[in-house]
PDB file of C-alpha atoms in Angstrom:
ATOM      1  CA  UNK A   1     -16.376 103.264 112.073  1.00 63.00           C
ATOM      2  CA  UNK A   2     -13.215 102.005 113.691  1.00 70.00           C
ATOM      3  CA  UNK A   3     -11.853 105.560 114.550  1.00 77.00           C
ATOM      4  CA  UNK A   4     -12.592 107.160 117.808  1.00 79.00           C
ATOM      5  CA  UNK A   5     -14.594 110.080 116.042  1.00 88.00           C
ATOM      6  CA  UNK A   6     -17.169 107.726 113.491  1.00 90.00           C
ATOM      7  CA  UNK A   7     -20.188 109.497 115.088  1.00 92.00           C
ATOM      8  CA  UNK A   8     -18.360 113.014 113.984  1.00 94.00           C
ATOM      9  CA  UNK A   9     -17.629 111.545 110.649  1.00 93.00           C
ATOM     10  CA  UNK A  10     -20.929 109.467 109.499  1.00 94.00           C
ATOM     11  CA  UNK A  11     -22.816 113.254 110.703  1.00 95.00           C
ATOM     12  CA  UNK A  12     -20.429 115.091 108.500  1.00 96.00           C
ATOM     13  CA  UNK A  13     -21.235 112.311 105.727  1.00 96.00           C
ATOM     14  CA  UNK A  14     -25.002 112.326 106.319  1.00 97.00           C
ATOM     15  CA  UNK A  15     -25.179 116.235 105.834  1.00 97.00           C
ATOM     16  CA  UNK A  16     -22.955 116.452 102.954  1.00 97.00           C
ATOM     17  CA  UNK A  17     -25.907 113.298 101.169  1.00 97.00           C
ATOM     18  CA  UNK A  18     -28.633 115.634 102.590  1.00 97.00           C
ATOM     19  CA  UNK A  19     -27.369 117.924  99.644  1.00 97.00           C
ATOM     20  CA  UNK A  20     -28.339 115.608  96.785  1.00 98.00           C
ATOM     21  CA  UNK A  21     -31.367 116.624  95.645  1.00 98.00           C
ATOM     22  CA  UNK A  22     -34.458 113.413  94.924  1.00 98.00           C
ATOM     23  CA  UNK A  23     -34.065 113.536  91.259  1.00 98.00           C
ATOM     24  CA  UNK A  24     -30.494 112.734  91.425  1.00 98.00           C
ATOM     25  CA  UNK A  25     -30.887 110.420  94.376  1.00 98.00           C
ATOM     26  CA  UNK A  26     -33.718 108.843  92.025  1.00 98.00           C
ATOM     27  CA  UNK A  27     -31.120 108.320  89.566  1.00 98.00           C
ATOM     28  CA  UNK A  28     -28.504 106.850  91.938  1.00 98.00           C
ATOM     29  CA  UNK A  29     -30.655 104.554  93.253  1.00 98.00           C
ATOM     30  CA  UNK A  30     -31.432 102.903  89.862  1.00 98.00           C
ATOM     31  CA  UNK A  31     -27.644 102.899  89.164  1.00 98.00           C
ATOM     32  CA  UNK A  32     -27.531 101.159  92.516  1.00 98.00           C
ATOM     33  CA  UNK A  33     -29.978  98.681  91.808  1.00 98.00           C
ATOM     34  CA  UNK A  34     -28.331  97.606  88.240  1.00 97.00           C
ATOM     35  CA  UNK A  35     -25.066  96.932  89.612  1.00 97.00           C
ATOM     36  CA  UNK A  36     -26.233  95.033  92.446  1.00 97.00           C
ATOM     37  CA  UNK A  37     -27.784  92.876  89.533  1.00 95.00           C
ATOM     38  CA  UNK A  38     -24.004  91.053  89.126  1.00 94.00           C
ATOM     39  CA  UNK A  39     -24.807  87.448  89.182  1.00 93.00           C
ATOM     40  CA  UNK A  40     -27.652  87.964  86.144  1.00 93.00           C
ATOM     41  CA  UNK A  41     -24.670  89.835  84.634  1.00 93.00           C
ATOM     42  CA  UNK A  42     -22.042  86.835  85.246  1.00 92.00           C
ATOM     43  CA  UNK A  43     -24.523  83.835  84.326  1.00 92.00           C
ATOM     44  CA  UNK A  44     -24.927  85.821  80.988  1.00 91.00           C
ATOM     45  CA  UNK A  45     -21.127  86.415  80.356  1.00 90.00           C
ATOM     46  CA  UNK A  46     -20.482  82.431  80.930  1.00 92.00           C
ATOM     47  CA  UNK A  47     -23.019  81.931  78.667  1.00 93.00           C
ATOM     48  CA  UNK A  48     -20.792  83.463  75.826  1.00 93.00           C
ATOM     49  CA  UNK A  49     -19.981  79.581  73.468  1.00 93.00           C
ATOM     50  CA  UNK A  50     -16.259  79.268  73.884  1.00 90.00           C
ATOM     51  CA  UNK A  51     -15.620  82.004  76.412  1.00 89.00           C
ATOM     52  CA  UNK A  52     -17.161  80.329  79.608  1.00 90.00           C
ATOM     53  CA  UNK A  53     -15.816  79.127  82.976  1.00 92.00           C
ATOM     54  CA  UNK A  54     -17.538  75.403  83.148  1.00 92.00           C
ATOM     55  CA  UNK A  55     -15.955  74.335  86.066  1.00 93.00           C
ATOM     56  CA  UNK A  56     -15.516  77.541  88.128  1.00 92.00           C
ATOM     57  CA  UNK A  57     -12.146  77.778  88.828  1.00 95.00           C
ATOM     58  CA  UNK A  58     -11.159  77.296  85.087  1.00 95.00           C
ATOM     59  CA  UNK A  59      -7.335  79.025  84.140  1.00 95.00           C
ATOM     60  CA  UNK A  60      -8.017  79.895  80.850  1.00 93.00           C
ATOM     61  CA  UNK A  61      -7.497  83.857  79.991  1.00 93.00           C
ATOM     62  CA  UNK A  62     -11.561  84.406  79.589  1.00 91.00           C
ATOM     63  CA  UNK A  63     -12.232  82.469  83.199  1.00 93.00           C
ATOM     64  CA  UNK A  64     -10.155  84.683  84.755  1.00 94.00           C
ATOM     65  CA  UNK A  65     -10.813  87.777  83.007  1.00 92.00           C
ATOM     66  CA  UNK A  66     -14.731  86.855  83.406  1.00 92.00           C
ATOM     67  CA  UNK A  67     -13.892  85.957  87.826  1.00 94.00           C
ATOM     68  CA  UNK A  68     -11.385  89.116  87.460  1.00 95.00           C
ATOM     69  CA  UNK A  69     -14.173  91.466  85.917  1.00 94.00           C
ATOM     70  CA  UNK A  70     -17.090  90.303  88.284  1.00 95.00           C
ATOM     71  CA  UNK A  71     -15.263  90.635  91.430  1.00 95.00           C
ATOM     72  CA  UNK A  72     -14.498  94.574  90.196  1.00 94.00           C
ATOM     73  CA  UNK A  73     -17.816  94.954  89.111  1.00 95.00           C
ATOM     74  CA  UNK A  74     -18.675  93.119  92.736  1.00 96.00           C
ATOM     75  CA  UNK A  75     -17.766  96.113  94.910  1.00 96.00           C
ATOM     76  CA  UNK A  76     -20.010  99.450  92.730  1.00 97.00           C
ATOM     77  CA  UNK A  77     -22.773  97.852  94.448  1.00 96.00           C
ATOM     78  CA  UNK A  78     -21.845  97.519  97.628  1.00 97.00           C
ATOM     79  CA  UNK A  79     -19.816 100.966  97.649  1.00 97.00           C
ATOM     80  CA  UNK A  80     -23.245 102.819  96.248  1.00 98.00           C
ATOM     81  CA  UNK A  81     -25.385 100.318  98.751  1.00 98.00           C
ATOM     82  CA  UNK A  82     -23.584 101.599 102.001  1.00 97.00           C
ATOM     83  CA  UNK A  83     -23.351 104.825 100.740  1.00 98.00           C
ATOM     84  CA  UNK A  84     -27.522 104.674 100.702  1.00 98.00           C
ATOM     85  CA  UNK A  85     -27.083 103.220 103.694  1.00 97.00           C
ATOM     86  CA  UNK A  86     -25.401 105.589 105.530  1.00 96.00           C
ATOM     87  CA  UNK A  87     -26.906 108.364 103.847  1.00 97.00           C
ATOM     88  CA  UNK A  88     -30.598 107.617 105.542  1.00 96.00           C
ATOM     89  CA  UNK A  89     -32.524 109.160 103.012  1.00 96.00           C
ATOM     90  CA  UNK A  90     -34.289 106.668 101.165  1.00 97.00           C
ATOM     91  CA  UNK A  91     -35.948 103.414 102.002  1.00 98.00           C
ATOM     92  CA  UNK A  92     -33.767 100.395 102.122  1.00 98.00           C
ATOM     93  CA  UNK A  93     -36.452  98.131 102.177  1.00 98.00           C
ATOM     94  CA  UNK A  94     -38.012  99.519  99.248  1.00 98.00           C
ATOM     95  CA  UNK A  95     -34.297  99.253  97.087  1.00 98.00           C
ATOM     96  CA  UNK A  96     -33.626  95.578  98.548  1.00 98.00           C
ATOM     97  CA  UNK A  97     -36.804  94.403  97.577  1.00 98.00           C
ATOM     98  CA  UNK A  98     -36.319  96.174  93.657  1.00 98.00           C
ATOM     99  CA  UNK A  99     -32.783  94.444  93.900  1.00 98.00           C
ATOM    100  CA  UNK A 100     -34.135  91.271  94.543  1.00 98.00           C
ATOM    101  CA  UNK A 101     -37.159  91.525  92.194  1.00 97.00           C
ATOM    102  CA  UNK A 102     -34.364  92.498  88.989  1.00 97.00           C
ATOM    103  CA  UNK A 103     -32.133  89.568  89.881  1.00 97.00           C
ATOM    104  CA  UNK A 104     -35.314  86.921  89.772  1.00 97.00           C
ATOM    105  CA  UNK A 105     -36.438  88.618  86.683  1.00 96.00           C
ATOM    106  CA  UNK A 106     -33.257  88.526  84.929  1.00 94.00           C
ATOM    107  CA  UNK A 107     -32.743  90.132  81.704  1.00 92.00           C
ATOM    108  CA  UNK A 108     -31.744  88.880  77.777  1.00 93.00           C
ATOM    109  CA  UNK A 109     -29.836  91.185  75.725  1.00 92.00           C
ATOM    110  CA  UNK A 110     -30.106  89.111  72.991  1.00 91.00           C
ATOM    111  CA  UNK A 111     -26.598  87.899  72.991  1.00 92.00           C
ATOM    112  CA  UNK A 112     -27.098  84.229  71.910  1.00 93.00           C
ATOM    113  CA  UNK A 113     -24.771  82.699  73.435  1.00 94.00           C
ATOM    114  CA  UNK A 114     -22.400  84.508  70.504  1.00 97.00           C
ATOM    115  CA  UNK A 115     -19.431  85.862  71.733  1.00 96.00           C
ATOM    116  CA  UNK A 116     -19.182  88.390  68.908  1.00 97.00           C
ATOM    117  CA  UNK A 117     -22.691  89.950  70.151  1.00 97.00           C
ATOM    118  CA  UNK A 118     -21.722  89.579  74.214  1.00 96.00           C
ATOM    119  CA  UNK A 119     -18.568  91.363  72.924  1.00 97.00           C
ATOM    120  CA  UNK A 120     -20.194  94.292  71.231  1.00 97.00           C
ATOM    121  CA  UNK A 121     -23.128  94.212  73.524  1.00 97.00           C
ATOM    122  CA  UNK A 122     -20.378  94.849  76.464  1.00 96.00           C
ATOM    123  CA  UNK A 123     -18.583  97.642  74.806  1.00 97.00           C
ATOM    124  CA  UNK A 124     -21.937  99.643  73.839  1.00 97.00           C
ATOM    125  CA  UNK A 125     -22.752  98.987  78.003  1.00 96.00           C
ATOM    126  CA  UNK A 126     -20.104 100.033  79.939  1.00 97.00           C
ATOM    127  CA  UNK A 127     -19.900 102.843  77.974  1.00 97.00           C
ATOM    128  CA  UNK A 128     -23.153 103.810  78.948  1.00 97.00           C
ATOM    129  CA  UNK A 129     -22.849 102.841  82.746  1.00 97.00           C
ATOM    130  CA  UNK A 130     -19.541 105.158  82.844  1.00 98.00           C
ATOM    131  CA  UNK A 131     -21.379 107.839  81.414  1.00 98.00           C
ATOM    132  CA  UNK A 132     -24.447 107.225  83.659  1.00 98.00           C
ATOM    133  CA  UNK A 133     -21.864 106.861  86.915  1.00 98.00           C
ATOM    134  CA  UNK A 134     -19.957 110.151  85.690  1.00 98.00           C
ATOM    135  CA  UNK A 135     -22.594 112.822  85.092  1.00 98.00           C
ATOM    136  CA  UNK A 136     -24.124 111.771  88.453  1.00 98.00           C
ATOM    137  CA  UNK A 137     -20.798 112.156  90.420  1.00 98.00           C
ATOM    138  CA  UNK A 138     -20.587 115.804  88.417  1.00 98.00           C
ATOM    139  CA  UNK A 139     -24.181 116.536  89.815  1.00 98.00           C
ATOM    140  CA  UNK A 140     -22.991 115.135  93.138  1.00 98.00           C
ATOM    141  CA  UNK A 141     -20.371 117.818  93.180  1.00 98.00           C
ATOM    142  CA  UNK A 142     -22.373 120.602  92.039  1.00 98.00           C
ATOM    143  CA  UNK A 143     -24.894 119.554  95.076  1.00 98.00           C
ATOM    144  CA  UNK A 144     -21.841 119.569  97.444  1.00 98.00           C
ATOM    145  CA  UNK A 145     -21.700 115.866  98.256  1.00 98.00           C
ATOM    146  CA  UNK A 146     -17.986 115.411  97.946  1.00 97.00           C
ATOM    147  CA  UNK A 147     -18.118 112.175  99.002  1.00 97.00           C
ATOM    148  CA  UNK A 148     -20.620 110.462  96.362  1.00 98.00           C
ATOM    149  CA  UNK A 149     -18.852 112.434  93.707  1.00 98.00           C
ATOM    150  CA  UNK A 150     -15.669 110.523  94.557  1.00 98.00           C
ATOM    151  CA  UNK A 151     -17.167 107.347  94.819  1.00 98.00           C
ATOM    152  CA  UNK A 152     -19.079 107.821  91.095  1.00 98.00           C
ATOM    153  CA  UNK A 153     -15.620 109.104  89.487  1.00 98.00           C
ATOM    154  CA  UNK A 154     -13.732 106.019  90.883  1.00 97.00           C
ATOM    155  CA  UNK A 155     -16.788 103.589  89.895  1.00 98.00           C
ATOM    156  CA  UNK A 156     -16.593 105.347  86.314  1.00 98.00           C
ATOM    157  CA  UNK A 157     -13.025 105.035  86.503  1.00 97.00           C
ATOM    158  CA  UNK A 158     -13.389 100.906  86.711  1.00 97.00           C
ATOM    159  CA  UNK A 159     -15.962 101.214  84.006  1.00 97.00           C
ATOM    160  CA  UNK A 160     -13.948 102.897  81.317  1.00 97.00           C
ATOM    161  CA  UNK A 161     -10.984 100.360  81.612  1.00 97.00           C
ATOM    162  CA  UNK A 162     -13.800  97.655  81.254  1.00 97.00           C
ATOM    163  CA  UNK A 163     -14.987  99.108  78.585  1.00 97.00           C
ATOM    164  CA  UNK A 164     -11.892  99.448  76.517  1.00 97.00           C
ATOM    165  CA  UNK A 165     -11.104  95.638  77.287  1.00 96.00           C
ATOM    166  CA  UNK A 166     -14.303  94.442  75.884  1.00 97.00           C
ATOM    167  CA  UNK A 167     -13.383  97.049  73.034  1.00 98.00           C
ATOM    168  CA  UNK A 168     -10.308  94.977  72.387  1.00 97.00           C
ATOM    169  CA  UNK A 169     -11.838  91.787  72.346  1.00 97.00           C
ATOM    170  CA  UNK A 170     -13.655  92.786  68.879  1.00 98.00           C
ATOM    171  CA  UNK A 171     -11.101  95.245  67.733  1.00 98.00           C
ATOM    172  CA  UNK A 172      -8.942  91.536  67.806  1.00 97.00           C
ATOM    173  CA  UNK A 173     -12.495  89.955  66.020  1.00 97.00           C
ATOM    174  CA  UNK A 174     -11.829  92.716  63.362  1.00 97.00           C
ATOM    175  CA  UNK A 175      -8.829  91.710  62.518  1.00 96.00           C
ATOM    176  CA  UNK A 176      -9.950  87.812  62.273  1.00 97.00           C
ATOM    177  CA  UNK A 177     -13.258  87.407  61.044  1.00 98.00           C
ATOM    178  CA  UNK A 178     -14.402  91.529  59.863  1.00 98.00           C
ATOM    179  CA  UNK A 179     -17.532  90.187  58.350  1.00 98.00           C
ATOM    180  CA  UNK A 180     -18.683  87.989  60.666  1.00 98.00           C
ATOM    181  CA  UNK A 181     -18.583  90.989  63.461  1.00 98.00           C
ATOM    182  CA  UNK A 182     -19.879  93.500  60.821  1.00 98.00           C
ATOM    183  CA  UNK A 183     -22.546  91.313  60.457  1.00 98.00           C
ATOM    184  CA  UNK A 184     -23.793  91.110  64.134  1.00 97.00           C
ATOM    185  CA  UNK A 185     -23.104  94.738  65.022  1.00 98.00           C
ATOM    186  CA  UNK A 186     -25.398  95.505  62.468  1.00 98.00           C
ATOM    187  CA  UNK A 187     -28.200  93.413  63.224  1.00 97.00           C
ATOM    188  CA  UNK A 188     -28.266  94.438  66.916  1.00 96.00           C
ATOM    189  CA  UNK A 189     -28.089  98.145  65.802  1.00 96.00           C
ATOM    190  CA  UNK A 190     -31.455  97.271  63.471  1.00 94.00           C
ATOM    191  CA  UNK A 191     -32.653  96.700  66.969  1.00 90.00           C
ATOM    192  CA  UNK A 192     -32.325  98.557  70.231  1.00 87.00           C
ATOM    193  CA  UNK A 193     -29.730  97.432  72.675  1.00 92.00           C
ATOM    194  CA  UNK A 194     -31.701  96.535  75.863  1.00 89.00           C
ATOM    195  CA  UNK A 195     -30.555  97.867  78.618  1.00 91.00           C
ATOM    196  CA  UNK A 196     -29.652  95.612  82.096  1.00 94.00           C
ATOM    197  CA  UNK A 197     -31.959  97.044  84.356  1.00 95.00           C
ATOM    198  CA  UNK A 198     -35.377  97.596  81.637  1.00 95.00           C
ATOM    199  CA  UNK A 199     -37.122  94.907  83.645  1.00 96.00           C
ATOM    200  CA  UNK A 200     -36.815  96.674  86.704  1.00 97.00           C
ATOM    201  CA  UNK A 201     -39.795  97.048  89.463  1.00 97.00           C
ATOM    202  CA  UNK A 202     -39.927  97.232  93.317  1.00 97.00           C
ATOM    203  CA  UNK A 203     -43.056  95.505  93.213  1.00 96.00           C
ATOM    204  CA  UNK A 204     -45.621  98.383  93.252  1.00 96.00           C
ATOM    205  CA  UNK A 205     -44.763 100.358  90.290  1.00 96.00           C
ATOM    206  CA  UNK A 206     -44.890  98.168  86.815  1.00 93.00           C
ATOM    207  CA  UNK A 207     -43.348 101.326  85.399  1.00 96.00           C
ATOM    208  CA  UNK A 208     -40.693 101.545  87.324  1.00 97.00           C
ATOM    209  CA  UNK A 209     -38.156 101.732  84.471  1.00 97.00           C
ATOM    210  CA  UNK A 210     -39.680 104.027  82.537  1.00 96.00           C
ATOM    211  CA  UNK A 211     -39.900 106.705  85.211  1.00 97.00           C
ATOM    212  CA  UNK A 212     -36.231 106.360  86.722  1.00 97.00           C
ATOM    213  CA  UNK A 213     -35.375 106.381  82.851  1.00 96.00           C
ATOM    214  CA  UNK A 214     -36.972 109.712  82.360  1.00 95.00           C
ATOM    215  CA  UNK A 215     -35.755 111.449  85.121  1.00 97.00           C
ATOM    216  CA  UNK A 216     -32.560 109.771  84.271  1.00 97.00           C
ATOM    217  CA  UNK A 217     -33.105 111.964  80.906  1.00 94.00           C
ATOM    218  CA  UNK A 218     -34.520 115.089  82.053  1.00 94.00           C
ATOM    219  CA  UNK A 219     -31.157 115.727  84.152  1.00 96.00           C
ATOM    220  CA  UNK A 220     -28.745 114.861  81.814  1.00 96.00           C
ATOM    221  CA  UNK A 221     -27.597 111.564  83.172  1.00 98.00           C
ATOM    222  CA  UNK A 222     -28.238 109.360  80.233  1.00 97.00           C
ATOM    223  CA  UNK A 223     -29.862 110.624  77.235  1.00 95.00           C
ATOM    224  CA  UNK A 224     -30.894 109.430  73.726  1.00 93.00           C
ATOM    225  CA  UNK A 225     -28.099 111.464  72.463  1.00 95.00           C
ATOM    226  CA  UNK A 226     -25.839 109.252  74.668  1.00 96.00           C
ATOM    227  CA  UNK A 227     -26.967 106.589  72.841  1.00 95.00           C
ATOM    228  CA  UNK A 228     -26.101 107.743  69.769  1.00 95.00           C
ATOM    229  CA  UNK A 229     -22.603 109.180  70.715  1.00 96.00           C
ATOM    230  CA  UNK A 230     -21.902 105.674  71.797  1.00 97.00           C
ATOM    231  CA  UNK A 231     -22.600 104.254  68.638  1.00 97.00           C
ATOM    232  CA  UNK A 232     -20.739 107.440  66.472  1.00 97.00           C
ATOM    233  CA  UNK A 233     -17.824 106.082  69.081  1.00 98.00           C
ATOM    234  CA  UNK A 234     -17.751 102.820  68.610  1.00 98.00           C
ATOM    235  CA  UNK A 235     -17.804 103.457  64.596  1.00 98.00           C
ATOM    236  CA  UNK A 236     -14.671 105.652  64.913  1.00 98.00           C
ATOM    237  CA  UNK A 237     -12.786 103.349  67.745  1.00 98.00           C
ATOM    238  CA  UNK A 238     -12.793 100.204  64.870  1.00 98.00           C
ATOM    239  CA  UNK A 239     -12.139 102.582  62.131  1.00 97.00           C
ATOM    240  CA  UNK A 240     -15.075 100.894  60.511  1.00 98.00           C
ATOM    241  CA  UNK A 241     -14.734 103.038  57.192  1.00 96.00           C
ATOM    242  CA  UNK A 242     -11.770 101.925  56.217  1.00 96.00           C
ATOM    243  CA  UNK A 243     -11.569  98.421  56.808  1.00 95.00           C
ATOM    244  CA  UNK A 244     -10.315  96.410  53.699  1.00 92.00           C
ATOM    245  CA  UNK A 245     -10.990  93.006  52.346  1.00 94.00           C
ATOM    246  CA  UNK A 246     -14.819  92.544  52.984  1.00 97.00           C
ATOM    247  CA  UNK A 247     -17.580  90.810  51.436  1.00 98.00           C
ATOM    248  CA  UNK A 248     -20.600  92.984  49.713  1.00 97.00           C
ATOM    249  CA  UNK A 249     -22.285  91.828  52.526  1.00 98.00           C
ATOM    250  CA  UNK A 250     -19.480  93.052  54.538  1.00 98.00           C
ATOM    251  CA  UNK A 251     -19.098  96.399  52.571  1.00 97.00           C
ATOM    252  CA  UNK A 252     -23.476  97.088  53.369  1.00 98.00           C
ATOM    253  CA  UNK A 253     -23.200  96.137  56.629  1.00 98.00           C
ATOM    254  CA  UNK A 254     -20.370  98.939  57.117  1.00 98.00           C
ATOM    255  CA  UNK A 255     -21.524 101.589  55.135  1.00 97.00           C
ATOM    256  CA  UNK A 256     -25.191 101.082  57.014  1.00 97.00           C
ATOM    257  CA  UNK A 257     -22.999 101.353  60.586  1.00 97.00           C
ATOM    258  CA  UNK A 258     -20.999 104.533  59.311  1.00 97.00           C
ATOM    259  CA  UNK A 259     -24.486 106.475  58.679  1.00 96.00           C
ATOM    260  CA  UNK A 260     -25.904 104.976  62.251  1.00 96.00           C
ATOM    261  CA  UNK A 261     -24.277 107.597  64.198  1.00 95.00           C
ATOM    262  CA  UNK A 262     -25.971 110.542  62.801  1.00 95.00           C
ATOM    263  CA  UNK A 263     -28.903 109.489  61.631  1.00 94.00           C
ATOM    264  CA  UNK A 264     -29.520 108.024  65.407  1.00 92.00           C
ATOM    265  CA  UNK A 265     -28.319 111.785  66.792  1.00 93.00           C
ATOM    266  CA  UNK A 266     -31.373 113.391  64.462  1.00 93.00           C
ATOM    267  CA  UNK A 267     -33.487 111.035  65.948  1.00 90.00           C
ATOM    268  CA  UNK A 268     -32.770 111.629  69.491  1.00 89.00           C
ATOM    269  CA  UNK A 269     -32.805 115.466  68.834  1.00 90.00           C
ATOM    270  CA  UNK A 270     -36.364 115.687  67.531  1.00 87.00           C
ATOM    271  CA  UNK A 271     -37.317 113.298  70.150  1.00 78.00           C
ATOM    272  CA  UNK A 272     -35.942 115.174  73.013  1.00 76.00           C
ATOM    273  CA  UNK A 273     -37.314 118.477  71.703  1.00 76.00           C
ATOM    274  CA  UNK A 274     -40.880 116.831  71.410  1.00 69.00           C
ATOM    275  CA  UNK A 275     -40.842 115.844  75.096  1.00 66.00           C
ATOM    276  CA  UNK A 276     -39.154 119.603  75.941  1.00 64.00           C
ATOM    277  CA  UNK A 277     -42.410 121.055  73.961  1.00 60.00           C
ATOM    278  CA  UNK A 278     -44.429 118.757  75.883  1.00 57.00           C
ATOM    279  CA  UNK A 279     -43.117 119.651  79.277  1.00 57.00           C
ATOM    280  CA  UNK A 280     -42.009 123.057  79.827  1.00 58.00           C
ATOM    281  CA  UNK A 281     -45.711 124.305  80.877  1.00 57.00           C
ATOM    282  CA  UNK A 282     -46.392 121.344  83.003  1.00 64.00           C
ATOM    283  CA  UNK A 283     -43.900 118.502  83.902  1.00 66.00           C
ATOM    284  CA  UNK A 284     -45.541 115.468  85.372  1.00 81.00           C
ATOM    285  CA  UNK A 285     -44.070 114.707  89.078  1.00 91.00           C
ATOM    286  CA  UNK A 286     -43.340 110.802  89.426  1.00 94.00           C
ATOM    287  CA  UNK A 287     -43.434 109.476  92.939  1.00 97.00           C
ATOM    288  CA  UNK A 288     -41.187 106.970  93.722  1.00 98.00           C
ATOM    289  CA  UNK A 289     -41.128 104.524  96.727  1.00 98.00           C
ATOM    290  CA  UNK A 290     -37.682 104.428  97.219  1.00 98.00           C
ATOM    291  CA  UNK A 291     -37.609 107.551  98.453  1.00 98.00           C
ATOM    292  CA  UNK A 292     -40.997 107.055 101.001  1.00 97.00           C
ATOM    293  CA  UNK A 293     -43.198 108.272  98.060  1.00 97.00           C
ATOM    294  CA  UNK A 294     -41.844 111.932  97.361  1.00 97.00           C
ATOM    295  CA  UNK A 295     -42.389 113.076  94.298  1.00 96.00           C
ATOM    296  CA  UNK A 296     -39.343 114.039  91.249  1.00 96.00           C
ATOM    297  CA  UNK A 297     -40.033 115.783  88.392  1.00 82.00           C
TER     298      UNK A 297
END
């Protein structure tokens, strides 16, 4: 806005947003909301037993990497907050509030204070956030808003190097200690990896999550087939089937994550063709107060 022609420029951006259509917006506004989660997201990673930053300004590698990381992480929120901003088509109110509620809530992913499950827990989730950020910046384009489809491809940019870093850190565990990270991969993949925003509310709705979630899945964002892509990916990046020198324990632990991939992909099909069956004479409309109460399908 420090240009002589702002007003020209902050019109042209406000039509191009006026493209997006709700369920999209929806969407955005729910990846908003989890990134502007960071300090829940920085408490956890300094929770990590070995790999924390006790004093703050601590120069070993994982301090900085952990300082490095957040202050990256730092600016998706802001970018996607003044882009809402600016945009003036939802309530800001509404999303500050649902900010504010998710950051007082918290969340546990169930890492332990283990680095070797905050490790694999961090590859399987930036993943899925650089998935999320990209399909909405290829909707974005389709829609004609140029500018948010920009901002999602560099955001999903940032993502993919973080996620190949954290990737590292137990590719490195691999080599070290293969059972021990066999082990714990395969115990949180008996479970369900929870995502960073599932306790998510803006006050009024208590199912909040669930309905961003769904439309989330009913446009392609971030499906149950994700999921299970992320896992089939994971499997193949650590060459999992042909690691060498395990325990039995070891040995089950990787044969039961080779099979993961596509028995989790069978389950998400039949799933996702239940709910298509179940929707495509009548799809429930979800209202959502971010947006003043308009409805999304």
């Amino acid at each position: 806005m420090a240009e002589e022609n702002w007003l020209e420029e902050v019109k042209d951006f406000r039509e191009q947003a006026s493209y997006l259509p709700d369920d999209v917006l929806v969407v955005l506004i729910g990846d908003m909301v989890t990134e502007e989660a960071l300090p829940t997201y920085q408490t956890l990673l300094n929770t990590f037993e070995g790999c924390d930053d006790p004093t703050g300004t601590t120069e070993s590698p994982w301090a900085r990497w952990s300082r490095g990381w957040t202050s990256e992480e730092n600016r998706h929120g802001d970018l996607l907050n003044k882009y809402l901003y600016l945009g003036g088509r939802c309530d800001m109110r509404s999303v500050e509030v649902t900010i504010q509620h998710l950051i007082t809530s918290g969340f546990n992913p169930g890492a332990q204070k283990d680095p070797y499950r905050g490790f694999v827990y961090t590859s399987f989730q930036e993943r899925a956030t650089k998935i999320s950020h990209g399909n909405v910046g290829k909707l974005a384009r389709e829609a004609g808003d140029k500018n948010l489809a920009q901002i999602c491809a560099r955001i999903a940019g940032d993502e993919a190097r973080h996620e190949k870093a954290y990737q590292r850190f137990c590719t490195e565990i691999l080599k070290r200690d293969p059972d021990g990270l066999l082990e714990v991969f395969a115990d949180m993949m008996k479970g369900q990896i929870v995502m960073p925003a599932e306790l998510m509310t803006d006050g009024k709705d208590k199912d909040l999550y669930k309905n961003f979630s769904e439309v989330a899945q009913n446009l392609g964002v971030y499906t149950a087939l994700d999921y299970a892509e992320i896992i089939k990916h994971l499997v193949s990046h650590w060459d999992l089937e042909n690691i060498e020198g395990l325990s039995s324990e070891g040995e089950q632990n990787r044969d039961y994550l080779c099979k993961l991939p596509e028995r989790y992909r069978k389950l998400a099909e039949r799933s996702m063709n239940k709910k298509k069956k179940v929707t495509e004479d009548v799809v429930p409309a979800k209202s959502f107060n971010w947006i003043y109460g308009r409805e999304v399908a």
